[in-house]
PDB file of C-alpha atoms in Angstrom:
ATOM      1  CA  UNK A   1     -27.879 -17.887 -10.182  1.00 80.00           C
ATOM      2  CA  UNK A   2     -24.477 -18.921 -10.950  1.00 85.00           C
ATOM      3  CA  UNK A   3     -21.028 -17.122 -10.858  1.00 91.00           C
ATOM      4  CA  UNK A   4     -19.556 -17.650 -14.540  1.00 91.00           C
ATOM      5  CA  UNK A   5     -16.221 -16.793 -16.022  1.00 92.00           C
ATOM      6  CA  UNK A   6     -18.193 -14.275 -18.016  1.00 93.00           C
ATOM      7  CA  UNK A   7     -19.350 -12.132 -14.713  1.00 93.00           C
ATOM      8  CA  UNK A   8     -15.385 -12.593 -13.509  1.00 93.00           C
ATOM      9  CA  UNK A   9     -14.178 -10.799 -16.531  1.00 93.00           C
ATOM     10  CA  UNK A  10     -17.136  -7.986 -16.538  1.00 94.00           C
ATOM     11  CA  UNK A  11     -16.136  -7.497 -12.897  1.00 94.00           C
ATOM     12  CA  UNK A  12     -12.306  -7.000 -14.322  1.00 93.00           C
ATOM     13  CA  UNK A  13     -13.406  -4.798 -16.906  1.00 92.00           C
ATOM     14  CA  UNK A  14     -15.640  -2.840 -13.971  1.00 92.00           C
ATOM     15  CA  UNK A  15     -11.902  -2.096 -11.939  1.00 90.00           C
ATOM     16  CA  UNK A  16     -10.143  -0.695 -14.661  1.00 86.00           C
ATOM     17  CA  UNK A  17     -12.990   1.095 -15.214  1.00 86.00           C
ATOM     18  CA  UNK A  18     -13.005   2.765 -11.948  1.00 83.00           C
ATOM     19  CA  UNK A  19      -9.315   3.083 -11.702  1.00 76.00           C
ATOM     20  CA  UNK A  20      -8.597   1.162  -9.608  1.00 79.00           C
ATOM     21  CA  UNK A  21      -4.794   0.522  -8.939  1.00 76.00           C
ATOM     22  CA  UNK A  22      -3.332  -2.976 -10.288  1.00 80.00           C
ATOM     23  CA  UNK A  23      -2.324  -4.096  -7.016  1.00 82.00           C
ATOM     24  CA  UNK A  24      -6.049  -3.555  -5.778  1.00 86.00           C
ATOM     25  CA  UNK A  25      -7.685  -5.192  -9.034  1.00 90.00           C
ATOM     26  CA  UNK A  26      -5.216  -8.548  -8.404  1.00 91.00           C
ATOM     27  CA  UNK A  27      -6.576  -8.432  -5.020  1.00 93.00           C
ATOM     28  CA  UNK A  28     -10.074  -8.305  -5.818  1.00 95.00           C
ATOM     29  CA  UNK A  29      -9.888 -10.867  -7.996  1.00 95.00           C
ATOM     30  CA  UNK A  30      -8.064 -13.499  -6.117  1.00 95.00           C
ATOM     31  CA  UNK A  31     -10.404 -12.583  -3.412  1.00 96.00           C
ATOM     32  CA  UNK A  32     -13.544 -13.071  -5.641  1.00 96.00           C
ATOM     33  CA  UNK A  33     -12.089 -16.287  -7.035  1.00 96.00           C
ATOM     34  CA  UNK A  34     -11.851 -17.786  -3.765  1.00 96.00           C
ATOM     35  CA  UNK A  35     -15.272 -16.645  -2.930  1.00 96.00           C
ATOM     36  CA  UNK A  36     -16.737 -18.552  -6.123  1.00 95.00           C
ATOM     37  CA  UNK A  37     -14.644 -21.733  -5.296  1.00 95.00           C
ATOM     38  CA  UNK A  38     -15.882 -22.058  -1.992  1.00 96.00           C
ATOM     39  CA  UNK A  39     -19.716 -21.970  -3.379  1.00 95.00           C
ATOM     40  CA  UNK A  40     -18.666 -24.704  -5.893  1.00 93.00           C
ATOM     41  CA  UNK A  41     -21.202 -24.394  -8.411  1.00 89.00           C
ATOM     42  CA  UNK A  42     -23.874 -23.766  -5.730  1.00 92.00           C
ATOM     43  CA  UNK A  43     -26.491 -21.104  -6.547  1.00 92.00           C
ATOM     44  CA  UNK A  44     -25.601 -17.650  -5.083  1.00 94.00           C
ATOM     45  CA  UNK A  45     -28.511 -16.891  -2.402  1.00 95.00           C
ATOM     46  CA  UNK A  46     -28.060 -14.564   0.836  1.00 95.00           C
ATOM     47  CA  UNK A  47     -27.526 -18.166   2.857  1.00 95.00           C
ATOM     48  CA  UNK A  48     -24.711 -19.118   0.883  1.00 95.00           C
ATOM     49  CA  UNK A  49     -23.065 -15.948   0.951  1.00 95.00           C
ATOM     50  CA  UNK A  50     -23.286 -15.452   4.953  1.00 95.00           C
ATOM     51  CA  UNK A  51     -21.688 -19.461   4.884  1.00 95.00           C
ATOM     52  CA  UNK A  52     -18.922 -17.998   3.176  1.00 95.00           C
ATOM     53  CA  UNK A  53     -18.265 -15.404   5.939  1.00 94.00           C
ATOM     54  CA  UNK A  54     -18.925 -17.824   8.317  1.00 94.00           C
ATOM     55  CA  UNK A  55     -16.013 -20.633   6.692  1.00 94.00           C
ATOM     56  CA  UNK A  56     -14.220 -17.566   7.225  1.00 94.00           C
ATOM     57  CA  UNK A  57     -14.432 -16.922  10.513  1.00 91.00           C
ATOM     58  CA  UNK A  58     -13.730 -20.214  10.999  1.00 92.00           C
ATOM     59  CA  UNK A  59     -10.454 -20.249   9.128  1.00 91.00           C
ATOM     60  CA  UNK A  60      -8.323 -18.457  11.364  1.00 86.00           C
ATOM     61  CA  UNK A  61      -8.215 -15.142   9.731  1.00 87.00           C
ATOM     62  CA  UNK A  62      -7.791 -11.874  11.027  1.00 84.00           C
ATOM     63  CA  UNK A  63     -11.053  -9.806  11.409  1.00 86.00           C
ATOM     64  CA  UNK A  64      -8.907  -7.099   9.387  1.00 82.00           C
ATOM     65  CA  UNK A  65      -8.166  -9.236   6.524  1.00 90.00           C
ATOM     66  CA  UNK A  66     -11.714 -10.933   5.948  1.00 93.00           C
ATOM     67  CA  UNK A  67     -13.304  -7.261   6.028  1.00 92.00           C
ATOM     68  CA  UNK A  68     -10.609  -6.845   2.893  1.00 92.00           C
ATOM     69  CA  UNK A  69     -12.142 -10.157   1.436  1.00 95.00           C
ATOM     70  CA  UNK A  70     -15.591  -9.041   1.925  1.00 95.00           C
ATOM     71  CA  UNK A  71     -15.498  -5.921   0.574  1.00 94.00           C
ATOM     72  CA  UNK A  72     -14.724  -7.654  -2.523  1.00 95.00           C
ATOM     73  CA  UNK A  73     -17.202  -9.731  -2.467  1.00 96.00           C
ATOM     74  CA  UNK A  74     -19.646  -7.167  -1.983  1.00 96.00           C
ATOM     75  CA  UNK A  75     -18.547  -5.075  -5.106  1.00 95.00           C
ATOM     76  CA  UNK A  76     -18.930  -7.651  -7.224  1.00 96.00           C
ATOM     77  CA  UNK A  77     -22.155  -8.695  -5.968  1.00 96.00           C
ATOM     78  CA  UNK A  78     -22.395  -4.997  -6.042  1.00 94.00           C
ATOM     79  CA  UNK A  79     -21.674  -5.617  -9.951  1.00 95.00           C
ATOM     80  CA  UNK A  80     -23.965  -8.908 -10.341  1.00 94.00           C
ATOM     81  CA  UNK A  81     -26.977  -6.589  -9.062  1.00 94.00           C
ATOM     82  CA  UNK A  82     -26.915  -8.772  -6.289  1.00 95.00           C
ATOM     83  CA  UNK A  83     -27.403  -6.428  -3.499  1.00 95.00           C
ATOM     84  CA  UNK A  84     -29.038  -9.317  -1.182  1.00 95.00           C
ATOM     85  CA  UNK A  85     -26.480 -11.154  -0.696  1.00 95.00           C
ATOM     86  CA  UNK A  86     -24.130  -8.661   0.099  1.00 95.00           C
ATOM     87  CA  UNK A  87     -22.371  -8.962   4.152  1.00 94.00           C
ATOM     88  CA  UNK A  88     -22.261  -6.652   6.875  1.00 93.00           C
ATOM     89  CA  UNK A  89     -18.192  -6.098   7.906  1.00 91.00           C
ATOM     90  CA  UNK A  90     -16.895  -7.850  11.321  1.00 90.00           C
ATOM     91  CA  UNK A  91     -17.274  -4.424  13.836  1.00 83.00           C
ATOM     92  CA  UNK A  92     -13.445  -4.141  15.280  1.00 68.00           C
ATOM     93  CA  UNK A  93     -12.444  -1.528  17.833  1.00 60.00           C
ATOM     94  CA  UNK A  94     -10.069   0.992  16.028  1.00 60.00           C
ATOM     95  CA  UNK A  95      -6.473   0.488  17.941  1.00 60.00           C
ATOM     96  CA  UNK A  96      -4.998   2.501  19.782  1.00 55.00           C
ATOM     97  CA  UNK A  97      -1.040   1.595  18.763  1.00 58.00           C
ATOM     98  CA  UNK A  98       0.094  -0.971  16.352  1.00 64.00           C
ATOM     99  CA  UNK A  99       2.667  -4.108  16.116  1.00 62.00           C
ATOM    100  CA  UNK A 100       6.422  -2.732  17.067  1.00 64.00           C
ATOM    101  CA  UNK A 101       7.282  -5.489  14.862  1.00 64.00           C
ATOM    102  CA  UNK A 102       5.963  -4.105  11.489  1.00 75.00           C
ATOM    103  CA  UNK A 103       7.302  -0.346  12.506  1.00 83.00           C
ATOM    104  CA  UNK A 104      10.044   0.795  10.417  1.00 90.00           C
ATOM    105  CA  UNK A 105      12.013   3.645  12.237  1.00 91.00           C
ATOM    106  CA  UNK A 106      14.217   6.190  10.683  1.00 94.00           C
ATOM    107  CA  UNK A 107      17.365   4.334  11.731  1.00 95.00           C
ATOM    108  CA  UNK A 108      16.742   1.326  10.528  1.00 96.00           C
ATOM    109  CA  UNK A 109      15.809   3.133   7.154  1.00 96.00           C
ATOM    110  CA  UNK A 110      19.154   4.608   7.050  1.00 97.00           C
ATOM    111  CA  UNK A 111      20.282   1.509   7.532  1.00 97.00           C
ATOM    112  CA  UNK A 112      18.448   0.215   4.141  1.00 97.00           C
ATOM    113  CA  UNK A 113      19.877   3.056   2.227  1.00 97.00           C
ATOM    114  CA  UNK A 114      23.750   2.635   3.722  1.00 97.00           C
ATOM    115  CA  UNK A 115      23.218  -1.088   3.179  1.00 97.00           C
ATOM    116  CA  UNK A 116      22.242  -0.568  -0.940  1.00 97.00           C
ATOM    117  CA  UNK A 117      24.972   2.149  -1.186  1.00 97.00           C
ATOM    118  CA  UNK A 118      27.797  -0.115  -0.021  1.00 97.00           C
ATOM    119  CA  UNK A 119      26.336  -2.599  -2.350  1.00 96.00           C
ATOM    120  CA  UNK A 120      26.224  -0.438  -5.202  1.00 96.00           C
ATOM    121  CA  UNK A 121      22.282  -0.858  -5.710  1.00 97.00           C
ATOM    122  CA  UNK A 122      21.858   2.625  -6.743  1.00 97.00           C
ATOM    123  CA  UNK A 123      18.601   2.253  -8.115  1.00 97.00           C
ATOM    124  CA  UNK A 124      17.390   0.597  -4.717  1.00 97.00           C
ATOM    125  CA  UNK A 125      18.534   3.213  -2.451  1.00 97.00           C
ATOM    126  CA  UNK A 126      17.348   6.119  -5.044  1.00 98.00           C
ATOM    127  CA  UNK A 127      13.833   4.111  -4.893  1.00 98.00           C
ATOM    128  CA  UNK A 128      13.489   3.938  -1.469  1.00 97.00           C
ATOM    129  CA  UNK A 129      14.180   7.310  -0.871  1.00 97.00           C
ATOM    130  CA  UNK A 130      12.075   8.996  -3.754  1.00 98.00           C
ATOM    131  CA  UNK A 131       9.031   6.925  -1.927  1.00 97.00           C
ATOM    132  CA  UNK A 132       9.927   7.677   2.154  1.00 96.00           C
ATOM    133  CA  UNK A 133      10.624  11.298   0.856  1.00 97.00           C
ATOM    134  CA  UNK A 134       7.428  12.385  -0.905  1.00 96.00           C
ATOM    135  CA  UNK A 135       5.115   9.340   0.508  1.00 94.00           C
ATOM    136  CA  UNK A 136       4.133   8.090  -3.259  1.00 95.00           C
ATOM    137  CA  UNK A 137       2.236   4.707  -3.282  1.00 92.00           C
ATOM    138  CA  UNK A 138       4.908   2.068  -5.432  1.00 92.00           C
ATOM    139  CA  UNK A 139       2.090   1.908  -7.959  1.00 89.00           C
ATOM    140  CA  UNK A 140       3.007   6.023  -8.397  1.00 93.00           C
ATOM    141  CA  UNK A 141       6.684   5.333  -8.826  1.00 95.00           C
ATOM    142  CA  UNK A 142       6.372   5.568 -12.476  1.00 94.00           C
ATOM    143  CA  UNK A 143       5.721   9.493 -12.090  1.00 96.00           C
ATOM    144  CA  UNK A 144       8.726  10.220 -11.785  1.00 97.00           C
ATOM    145  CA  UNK A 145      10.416  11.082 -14.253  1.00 97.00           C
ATOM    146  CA  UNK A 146      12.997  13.346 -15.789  1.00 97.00           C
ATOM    147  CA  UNK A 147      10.221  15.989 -16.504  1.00 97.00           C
ATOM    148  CA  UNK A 148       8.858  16.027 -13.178  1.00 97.00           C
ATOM    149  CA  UNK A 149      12.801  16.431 -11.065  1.00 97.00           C
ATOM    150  CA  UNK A 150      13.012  19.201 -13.390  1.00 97.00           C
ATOM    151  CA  UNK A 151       9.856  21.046 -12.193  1.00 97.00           C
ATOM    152  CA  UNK A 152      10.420  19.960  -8.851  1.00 96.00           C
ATOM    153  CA  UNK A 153       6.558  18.172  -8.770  1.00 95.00           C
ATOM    154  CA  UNK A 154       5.117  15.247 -10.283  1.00 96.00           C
ATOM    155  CA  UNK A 155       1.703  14.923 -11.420  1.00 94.00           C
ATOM    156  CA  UNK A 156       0.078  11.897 -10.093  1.00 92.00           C
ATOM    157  CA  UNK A 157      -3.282  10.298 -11.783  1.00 86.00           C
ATOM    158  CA  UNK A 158      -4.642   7.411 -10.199  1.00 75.00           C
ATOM    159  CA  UNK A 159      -8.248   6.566  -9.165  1.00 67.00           C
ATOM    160  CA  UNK A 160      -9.741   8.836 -11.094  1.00 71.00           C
ATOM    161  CA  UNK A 161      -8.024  11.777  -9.290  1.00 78.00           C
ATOM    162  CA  UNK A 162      -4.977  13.771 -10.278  1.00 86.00           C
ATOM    163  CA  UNK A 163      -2.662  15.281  -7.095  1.00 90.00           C
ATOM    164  CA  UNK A 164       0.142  17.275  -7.795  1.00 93.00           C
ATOM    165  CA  UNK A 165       3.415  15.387  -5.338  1.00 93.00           C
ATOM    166  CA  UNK A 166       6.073  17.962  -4.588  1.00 94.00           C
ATOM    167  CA  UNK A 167       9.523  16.633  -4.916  1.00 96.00           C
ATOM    168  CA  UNK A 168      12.018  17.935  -2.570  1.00 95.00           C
ATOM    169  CA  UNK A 169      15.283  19.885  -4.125  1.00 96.00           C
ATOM    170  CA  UNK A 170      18.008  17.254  -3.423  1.00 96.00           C
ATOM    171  CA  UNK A 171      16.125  14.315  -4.413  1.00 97.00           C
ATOM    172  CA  UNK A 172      15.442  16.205  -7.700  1.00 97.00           C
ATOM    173  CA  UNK A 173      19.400  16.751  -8.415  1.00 97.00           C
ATOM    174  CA  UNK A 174      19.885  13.313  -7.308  1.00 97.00           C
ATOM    175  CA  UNK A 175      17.258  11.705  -9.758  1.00 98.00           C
ATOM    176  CA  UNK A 176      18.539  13.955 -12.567  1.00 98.00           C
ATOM    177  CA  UNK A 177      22.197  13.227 -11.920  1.00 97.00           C
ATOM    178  CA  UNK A 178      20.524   8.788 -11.879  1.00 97.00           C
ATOM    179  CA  UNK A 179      18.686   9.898 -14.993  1.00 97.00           C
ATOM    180  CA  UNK A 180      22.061  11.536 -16.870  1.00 97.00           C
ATOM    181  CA  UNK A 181      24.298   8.324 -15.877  1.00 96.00           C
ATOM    182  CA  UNK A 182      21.766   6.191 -17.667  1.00 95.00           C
ATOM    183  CA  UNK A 183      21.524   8.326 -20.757  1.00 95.00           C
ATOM    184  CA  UNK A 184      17.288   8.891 -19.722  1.00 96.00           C
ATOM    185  CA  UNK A 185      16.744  11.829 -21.190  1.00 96.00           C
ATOM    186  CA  UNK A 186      13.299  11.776 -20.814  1.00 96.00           C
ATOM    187  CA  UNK A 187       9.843   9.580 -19.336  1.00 96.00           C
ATOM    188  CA  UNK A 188      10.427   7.082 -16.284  1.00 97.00           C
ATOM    189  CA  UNK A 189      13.374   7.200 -14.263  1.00 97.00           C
ATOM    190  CA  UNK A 190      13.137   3.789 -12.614  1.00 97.00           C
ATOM    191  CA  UNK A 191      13.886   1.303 -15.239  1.00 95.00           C
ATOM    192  CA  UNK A 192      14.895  -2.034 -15.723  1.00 93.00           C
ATOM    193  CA  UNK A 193      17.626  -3.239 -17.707  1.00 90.00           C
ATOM    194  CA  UNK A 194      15.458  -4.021 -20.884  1.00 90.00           C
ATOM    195  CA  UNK A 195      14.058  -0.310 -20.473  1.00 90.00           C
ATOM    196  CA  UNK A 196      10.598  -0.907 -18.728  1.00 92.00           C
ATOM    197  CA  UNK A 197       8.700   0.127 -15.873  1.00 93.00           C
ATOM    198  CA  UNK A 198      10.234  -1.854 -12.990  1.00 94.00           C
ATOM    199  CA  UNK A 199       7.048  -3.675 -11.060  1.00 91.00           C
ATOM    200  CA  UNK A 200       6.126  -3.394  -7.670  1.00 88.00           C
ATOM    201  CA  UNK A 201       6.856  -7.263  -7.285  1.00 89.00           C
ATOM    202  CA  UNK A 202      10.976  -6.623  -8.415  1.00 94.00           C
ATOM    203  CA  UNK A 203      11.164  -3.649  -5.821  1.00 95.00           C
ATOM    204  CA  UNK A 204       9.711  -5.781  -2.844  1.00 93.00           C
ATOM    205  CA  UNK A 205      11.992  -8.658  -3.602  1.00 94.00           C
ATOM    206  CA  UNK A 206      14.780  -6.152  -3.598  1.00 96.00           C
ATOM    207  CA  UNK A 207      13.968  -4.945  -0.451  1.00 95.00           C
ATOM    208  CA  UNK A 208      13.388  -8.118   1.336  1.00 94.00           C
ATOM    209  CA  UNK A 209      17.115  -9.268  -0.285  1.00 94.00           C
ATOM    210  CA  UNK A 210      18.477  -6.180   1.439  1.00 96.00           C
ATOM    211  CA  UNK A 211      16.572  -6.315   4.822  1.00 92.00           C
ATOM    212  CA  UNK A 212      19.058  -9.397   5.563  1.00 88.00           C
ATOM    213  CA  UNK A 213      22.322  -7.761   4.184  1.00 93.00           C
ATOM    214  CA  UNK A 214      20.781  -4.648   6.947  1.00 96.00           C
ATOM    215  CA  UNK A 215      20.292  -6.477   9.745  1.00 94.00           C
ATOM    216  CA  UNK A 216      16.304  -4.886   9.465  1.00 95.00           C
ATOM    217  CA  UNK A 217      13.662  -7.748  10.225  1.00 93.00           C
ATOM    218  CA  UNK A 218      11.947  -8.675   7.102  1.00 92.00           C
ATOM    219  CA  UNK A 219       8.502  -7.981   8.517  1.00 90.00           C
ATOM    220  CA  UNK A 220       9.649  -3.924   8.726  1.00 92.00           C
ATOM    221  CA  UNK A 221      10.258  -3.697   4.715  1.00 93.00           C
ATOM    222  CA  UNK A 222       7.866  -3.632   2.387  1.00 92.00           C
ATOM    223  CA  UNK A 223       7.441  -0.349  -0.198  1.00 93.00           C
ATOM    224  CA  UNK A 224       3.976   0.689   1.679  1.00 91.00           C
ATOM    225  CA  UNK A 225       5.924   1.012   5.201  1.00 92.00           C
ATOM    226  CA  UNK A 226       8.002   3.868   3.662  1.00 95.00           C
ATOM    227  CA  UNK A 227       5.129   5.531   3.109  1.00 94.00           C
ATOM    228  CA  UNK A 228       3.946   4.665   6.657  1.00 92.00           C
ATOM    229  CA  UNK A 229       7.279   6.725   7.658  1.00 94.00           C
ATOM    230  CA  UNK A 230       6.986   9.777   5.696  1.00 95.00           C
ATOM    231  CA  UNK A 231       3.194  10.000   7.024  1.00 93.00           C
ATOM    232  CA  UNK A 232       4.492   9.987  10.659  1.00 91.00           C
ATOM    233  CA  UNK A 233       7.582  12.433   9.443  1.00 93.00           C
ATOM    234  CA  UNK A 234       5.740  14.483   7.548  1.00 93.00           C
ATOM    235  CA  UNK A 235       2.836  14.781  10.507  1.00 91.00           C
ATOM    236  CA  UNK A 236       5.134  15.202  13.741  1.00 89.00           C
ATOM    237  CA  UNK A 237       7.241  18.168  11.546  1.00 92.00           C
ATOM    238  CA  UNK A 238       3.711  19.992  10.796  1.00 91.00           C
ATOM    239  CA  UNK A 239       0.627  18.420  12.489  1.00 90.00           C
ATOM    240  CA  UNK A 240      -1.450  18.899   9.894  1.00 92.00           C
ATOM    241  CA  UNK A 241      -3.555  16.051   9.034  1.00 92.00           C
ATOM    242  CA  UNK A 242      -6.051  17.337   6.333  1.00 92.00           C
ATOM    243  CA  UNK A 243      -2.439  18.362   3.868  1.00 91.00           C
ATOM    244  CA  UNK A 244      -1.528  15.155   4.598  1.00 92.00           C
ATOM    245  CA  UNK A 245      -4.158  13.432   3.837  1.00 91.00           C
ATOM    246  CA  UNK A 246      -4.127  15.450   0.638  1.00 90.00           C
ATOM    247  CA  UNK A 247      -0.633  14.634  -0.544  1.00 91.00           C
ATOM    248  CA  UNK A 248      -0.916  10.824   0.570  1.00 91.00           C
ATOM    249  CA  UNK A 249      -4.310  10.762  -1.909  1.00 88.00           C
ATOM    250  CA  UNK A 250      -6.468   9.993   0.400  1.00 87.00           C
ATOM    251  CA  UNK A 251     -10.597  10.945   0.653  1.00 82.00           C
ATOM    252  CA  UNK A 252     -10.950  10.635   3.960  1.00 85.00           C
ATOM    253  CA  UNK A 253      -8.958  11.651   6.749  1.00 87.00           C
ATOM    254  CA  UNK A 254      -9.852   8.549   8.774  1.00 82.00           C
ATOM    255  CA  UNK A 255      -7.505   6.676   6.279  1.00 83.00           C
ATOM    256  CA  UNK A 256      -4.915   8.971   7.161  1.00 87.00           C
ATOM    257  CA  UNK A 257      -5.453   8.769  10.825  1.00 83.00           C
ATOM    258  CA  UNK A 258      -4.644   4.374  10.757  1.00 78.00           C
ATOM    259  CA  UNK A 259      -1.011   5.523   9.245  1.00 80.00           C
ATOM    260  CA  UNK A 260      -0.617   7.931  12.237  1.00 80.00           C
ATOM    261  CA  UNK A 261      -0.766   5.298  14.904  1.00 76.00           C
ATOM    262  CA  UNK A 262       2.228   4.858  17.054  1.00 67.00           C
ATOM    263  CA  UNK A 263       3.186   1.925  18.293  1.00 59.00           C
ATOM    264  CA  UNK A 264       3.210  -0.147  21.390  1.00 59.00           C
ATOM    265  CA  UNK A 265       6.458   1.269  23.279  1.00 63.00           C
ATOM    266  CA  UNK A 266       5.599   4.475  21.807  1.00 64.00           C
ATOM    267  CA  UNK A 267       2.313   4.581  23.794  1.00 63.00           C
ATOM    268  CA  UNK A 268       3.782   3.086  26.868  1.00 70.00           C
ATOM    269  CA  UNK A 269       6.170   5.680  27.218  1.00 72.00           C
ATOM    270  CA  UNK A 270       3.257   8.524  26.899  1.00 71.00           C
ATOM    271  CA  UNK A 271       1.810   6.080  29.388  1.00 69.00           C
ATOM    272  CA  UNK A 272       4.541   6.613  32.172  1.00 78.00           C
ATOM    273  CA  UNK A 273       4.600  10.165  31.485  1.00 80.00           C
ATOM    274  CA  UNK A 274       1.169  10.850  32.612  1.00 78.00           C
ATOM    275  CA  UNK A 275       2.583   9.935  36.359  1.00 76.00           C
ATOM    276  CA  UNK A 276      -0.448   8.427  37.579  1.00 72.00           C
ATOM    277  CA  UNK A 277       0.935   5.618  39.027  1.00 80.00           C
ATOM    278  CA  UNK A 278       2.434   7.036  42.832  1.00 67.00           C
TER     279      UNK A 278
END
């Protein structure tokens, strides 16, 4: 057989039918797409689909990052009721600390939310810290709204799940007090100007403008690494990793465990603790 535009837009229809987030179905997609190009109108057998993971390999990737790709691939073969062509996942060794260079620490942060303060980007800094605060993916932002910082919990439904977030006190009088200066007296509180949902892509450009003005390195700000630091907050104040897992969404507590990773110098120092070295 052939991929066709047709089983593309069944495999679309197939996301949103699981739902799946937007950021994950544009992901999907593109990585599907690619997958198709690369055949080039050949027939899909099991050869040509383990010569796709191979050009991969091949490519420079990172092992992490054509896993992503082929588990893609393999739902939507999943989808074509091609289960014979479907690939087995590079085996990696779990790590044991991650890059220093993508860990965003509480300083630097503070730093983001000074930086947007002095330049009046109230909506920025209120952003950032509704999402490092309660550890919301940016795809929940649009839970919060007026009704929920009046309850003091937002009700989050995504992937077929609903969790209930709990929204701590100050942030609620500061998103009401946001909501009141912008006459929102109900729904969404993050808005654009025109009165929509402000998209995941405006909020990491406005970050990455404002990592500069901070003196932060770009590769530390990004949305999802706020909700990298609330995990590790959250999990040195309580040590519980099951609640945590539970108010980050997650189904399995392995996911959660790859957001509690320290990093590099971080594990060193535990290193030279131990004082096995005389």
């Amino acid at each position: 057989m052939r991929i066709t535009e047709n089983d593309f837009q069944s495999f679309a229809a197939l996301l949103v039918s699981e739902d799946r987030g937007p950021g994950t179905t544009v992901k999907y997609l593109r990585d599907v797409r690619t997958f198709a190009a690369w055949l080039n109108h050949r027939p899909l057998t099991p050869e040509t689909a383990a010569g796709w993971k191979e050009h991969l390999l091949h490519s420079g990737y990172a092992v992490v990052t054509i896993n992503s790709m082929l588990s893609a691939v393999n739902r939507f073969l999943g989808s074509l009721g091609r289960e014979d062509c479907k690939l087995r996942f590079l085996r990696v060794q779990r790590r044991s600390f991650r890059d220093q260079s993508r860990d965003l620490n509480k300083s630097e942060y503070q730093r983001l939310l000074d930086t947007a303060q002095s330049r009046g980007q109230e909506r920025l800094e209120l952003l950032m810290e509704t999402i490092c605060s309660t550890g919301i993916r940016v795809s929940e932002v649009r839970y919060v709204t007026v009704e929920a910082a009046r309850n003091g919990r937002a009700e989050i439904s995504l992937k077929g799940k609903i969790r209930t977030i709990l929204l701590p006190s100050r942030l609620c009088r500061k998103l009401l007090k946001y909501a009141r200066k912008h006459k929102t007296a109900s729904g969404e509180i993050f808005l654009t100007r025109n009165g929509k949902s402000i998209s995941r892509r405006q909020i990491w450009r406005e970050m990455k403008q404002l990592c500069q003005k901070a003196g932060v390195e770009a590769s530390k700000v990004f949305p999802h690494n706020l909700r990298h630091l609330f995990a590790l907050s959250f999990y040195r104040a309580c040590k519980d990793i099951v609640k945590l897992a539970d108010i980050l969404g997650h189904s399995s507590i392995n996911t959660t465990r790859i957001y509690l990773v320290t990093t590099g110098a971080e594990h060193a120092r535990q290193l030279e603790k131990l004082g096995l070295v005389t």
